[in-house]
Coordinates of C-alpha atoms in Angstrom, one line a residue:
X15 CA 156.8 74.3 145.1
X16 CA 153.7 73.4 143.3
X17 CA 150.2 74.7 144.3
X18 CA 148.1 72.0 145.8
X19 CA 144.6 73.3 145.9
X20 CA 143.2 70.4 148.0
X21 CA 145.8 71.0 150.6
X22 CA 145.2 74.8 150.5
X23 CA 141.5 74.3 151.0
X24 CA 141.8 71.8 153.6
X25 CA 144.5 74.3 155.4
X26 CA 141.7 76.8 155.1
X27 CA 139.4 74.9 156.4
X28 CA 140.9 74.1 159.6
X29 CA 142.0 77.7 160.5
X30 CA 138.4 78.8 159.9
X31 CA 137.0 76.1 161.9
X32 CA 139.1 77.1 164.8
X33 CA 138.3 80.6 164.4
X34 CA 134.6 80.2 163.8
X35 CA 133.6 77.6 166.4
X36 CA 135.6 78.2 169.4
X37 CA 136.3 75.3 172.0
X38 CA 134.0 77.5 174.4
X39 CA 131.2 76.5 172.5
X40 CA 129.1 73.3 174.0
X41 CA 129.5 70.0 172.1
X42 CA 125.8 70.3 170.9
X43 CA 126.7 73.8 169.3
X44 CA 130.0 73.1 168.1
X45 CA 128.5 70.2 166.1
X46 CA 125.7 72.2 164.6
X47 CA 128.1 75.1 163.6
X48 CA 130.5 72.7 162.0
X49 CA 127.8 71.1 159.8
X50 CA 126.3 74.6 159.0
X51 CA 130.1 75.6 158.0
X52 CA 130.3 72.6 155.7
X53 CA 126.9 73.4 153.9
X54 CA 128.6 76.9 153.3
X55 CA 131.8 75.5 151.9
X56 CA 129.5 73.1 149.9
X57 CA 127.5 76.1 148.4
X58 CA 130.3 78.8 148.2
X59 CA 133.4 77.4 147.6
X60 CA 136.4 76.5 149.6
X61 CA 138.0 79.1 152.4
X62 CA 140.1 81.9 150.7
X63 CA 142.5 84.5 152.2
X64 CA 141.5 87.2 150.0
X65 CA 139.8 87.6 146.5
X66 CA 140.9 88.4 142.6
X67 CA 140.3 92.3 142.7
X68 CA 137.9 91.8 139.7
X69 CA 135.6 89.7 141.9
X70 CA 132.3 90.8 142.3
X71 CA 132.2 90.8 145.9
X72 CA 135.2 93.3 146.0
X73 CA 134.7 95.1 142.7
X74 CA 133.2 98.4 144.2
X75 CA 136.5 100.0 144.7
X76 CA 138.4 102.9 143.8
X77 CA 139.9 101.9 140.7
X78 CA 143.2 103.7 141.2
X79 CA 143.2 101.5 144.6
X80 CA 142.2 97.8 144.0
X81 CA 141.0 95.9 146.9
X82 CA 141.1 92.4 147.5
X83 CA 139.1 91.9 150.8
X84 CA 135.4 93.1 151.6
X85 CA 135.7 96.3 153.6
X86 CA 134.1 99.8 153.6
X87 CA 136.1 100.6 150.8
X88 CA 134.1 97.9 149.0
X89 CA 130.8 99.2 150.0
X90 CA 130.1 97.2 153.0
X91 CA 129.1 98.5 156.6
X92 CA 129.7 97.2 159.9
X93 CA 131.7 94.0 159.0
X94 CA 133.5 92.6 162.0
X95 CA 135.3 89.3 162.7
X96 CA 135.2 88.1 158.8
X97 CA 136.4 85.1 157.0
X98 CA 136.1 84.2 153.4
X99 CA 135.2 81.8 150.8
X100 CA 135.3 81.6 147.1
X101 CA 131.9 83.1 146.5
X102 CA 130.8 84.7 149.9
X103 CA 132.1 85.3 153.8
X104 CA 131.0 85.1 157.0
X105 CA 131.1 88.3 159.1
X106 CA 130.2 88.2 163.1
X107 CA 129.2 91.4 164.4
X108 CA 127.8 92.2 167.8
X109 CA 125.2 94.1 166.3
X110 CA 124.5 96.5 163.2
X111 CA 123.2 93.4 161.1
X112 CA 120.8 95.7 158.9
X113 CA 123.6 97.9 158.0
X114 CA 125.4 94.8 156.6
X115 CA 122.6 93.3 154.8
X116 CA 121.5 96.7 153.2
X117 CA 124.9 97.7 152.2
X118 CA 125.6 94.2 150.4
X119 CA 122.1 94.5 148.6
X120 CA 123.2 98.1 147.4
X121 CA 126.1 96.8 145.5
X122 CA 125.5 96.5 141.9
X123 CA 127.4 93.9 139.5
X124 CA 126.3 93.2 136.0
X125 CA 128.0 89.4 136.1
X126 CA 126.3 88.6 139.9
X127 CA 123.9 89.4 142.5
X128 CA 125.5 90.1 146.1
X129 CA 123.0 88.8 148.9
X130 CA 123.3 88.8 152.7
X131 CA 120.8 87.1 155.3
X132 CA 121.6 86.6 159.1
X133 CA 122.4 82.8 160.2
X134 CA 120.6 81.2 162.5
X135 CA 123.5 79.6 163.9
X136 CA 126.3 80.1 166.0
X137 CA 129.9 81.4 164.9
X138 CA 132.8 83.2 166.6
X139 CA 131.1 83.7 170.1
X140 CA 128.3 83.8 171.7
X141 CA 126.0 87.1 171.3
X142 CA 127.9 87.3 167.8
X143 CA 125.5 87.7 165.1
X144 CA 126.5 86.0 162.0
X145 CA 125.7 87.1 158.5
X146 CA 126.3 85.5 155.3
X147 CA 127.0 87.3 152.0
X148 CA 126.8 85.6 149.0
X149 CA 128.2 86.4 145.4
X150 CA 125.3 84.7 142.9
X151 CA 126.9 84.4 139.6
X152 CA 124.7 84.8 136.6
X153 CA 126.6 82.0 134.7
X154 CA 127.2 78.5 136.1
X155 CA 130.4 78.1 137.7
X156 CA 133.2 75.3 136.4
X157 CA 133.7 72.2 138.4
X158 CA 135.3 72.8 141.9
X159 CA 133.2 76.2 142.3
X160 CA 136.0 77.9 139.8
X161 CA 135.3 80.7 137.5
X162 CA 135.0 80.0 134.2
X163 CA 137.6 81.5 131.7
X164 CA 134.6 83.3 129.9
X165 CA 134.0 85.5 133.0
X166 CA 137.2 85.7 134.5
X167 CA 139.2 87.1 131.5
X168 CA 136.7 89.9 130.7
X169 CA 136.4 90.8 134.2
X170 CA 139.9 91.3 134.6
X171 CA 140.3 93.2 131.3
X172 CA 137.5 95.8 132.6
X173 CA 139.3 96.3 135.7
X174 CA 142.8 96.7 134.2
X175 CA 142.0 98.5 130.6
X176 CA 141.2 101.8 132.2
X177 CA 144.4 102.0 134.2
X178 CA 146.3 103.1 131.1
X179 CA 144.8 106.6 131.8
X180 CA 147.0 106.9 134.7
X181 CA 149.8 104.6 134.8
X182 CA 153.3 105.4 134.6
X183 CA 154.7 101.8 134.7
X184 CA 153.6 98.4 134.0
X185 CA 153.6 95.6 137.0
X186 CA 155.1 92.4 135.9
X187 CA 152.7 89.3 136.1
X188 CA 154.4 87.9 139.2
X189 CA 153.5 91.0 141.2
X190 CA 150.1 91.1 139.8
X191 CA 149.1 87.5 140.6
X192 CA 147.8 88.1 144.1
X193 CA 145.5 90.8 142.8
X194 CA 144.3 88.7 139.6
X195 CA 144.1 85.5 140.7
X196 CA 143.3 85.9 144.5
X197 CA 144.9 84.0 147.4
X198 CA 146.1 81.5 147.9
X199 CA 147.6 81.0 144.5
X200 CA 150.3 78.9 142.8
X201 CA 152.3 79.8 139.6
X202 CA 149.5 78.8 137.2
X203 CA 146.3 78.6 139.4
X204 CA 144.5 79.5 142.6
X205 CA 141.1 78.3 144.3
X206 CA 139.5 80.8 141.9
X207 CA 140.5 79.9 138.4
X208 CA 142.0 76.7 137.0
X209 CA 145.4 76.4 134.8
X210 CA 143.6 76.9 131.8
X211 CA 142.2 79.9 132.7
X212 CA 145.0 81.5 134.7
X213 CA 147.1 81.1 131.6
X214 CA 144.4 82.8 129.5
X215 CA 144.4 85.8 131.8
X216 CA 148.2 85.8 131.7
X217 CA 148.2 86.0 128.0
X218 CA 145.8 89.1 128.0
X219 CA 147.3 90.8 131.0
X220 CA 150.8 90.3 129.2
X221 CA 149.4 91.7 125.7
X222 CA 148.5 94.8 127.7
X223 CA 151.9 95.1 129.0
X224 CA 153.7 94.5 125.7
X225 CA 151.7 97.1 124.1
X226 CA 153.3 99.7 126.3
X227 CA 149.8 101.3 127.5
X228 CA 150.8 101.2 131.1
X229 CA 154.5 102.3 130.7
X230 CA 157.7 100.7 130.9
X231 CA 157.8 97.6 132.7
X232 CA 158.9 97.6 136.5
X233 CA 162.0 95.2 136.9
X234 CA 162.3 95.2 140.6

């Protein structure tokens, strides 16, 4: 089935709205929270399930073990009850807000700034203290909050090239798609990159594979 970005984004919004805005909130609070959620999506892009492993929000990881969601393994402290958008995420702890904010600001990236702020709006539950973490790119994003080819391809290469030092087998493109395109994704695009960018990424990745630098191609 073809990947339908609009349907994926709509489905993601419904899930996150249900999670972050429970029916136990009063109608007034629910309306305020939904308005804030829509503003966040307008700024940071659609709801996603996980990030490409080269995305600045998860780039601070052990290169031997790539990560696709924010956690202590990607430099953050104290995340709890977290939901993701293409270029940021909301986490809803009951305390320890400063730990989250300080850890986010401590992450350095040459293509983006990672920032964080406590939100003055209710999400997840009464008593939770929502924090919004943002990836503020140094270059403009493409229409639809997509990462442009001139950023996505080199960021992928920066991550994948060093793997030749320890890799013994090359992974198939189909295996790597969740790591390189993010989730949700289709065969040729995702909520992070369009078809042109994904094709350029595939060509660059397959050029590395076909060089033999990672070792023989895994066939299973």
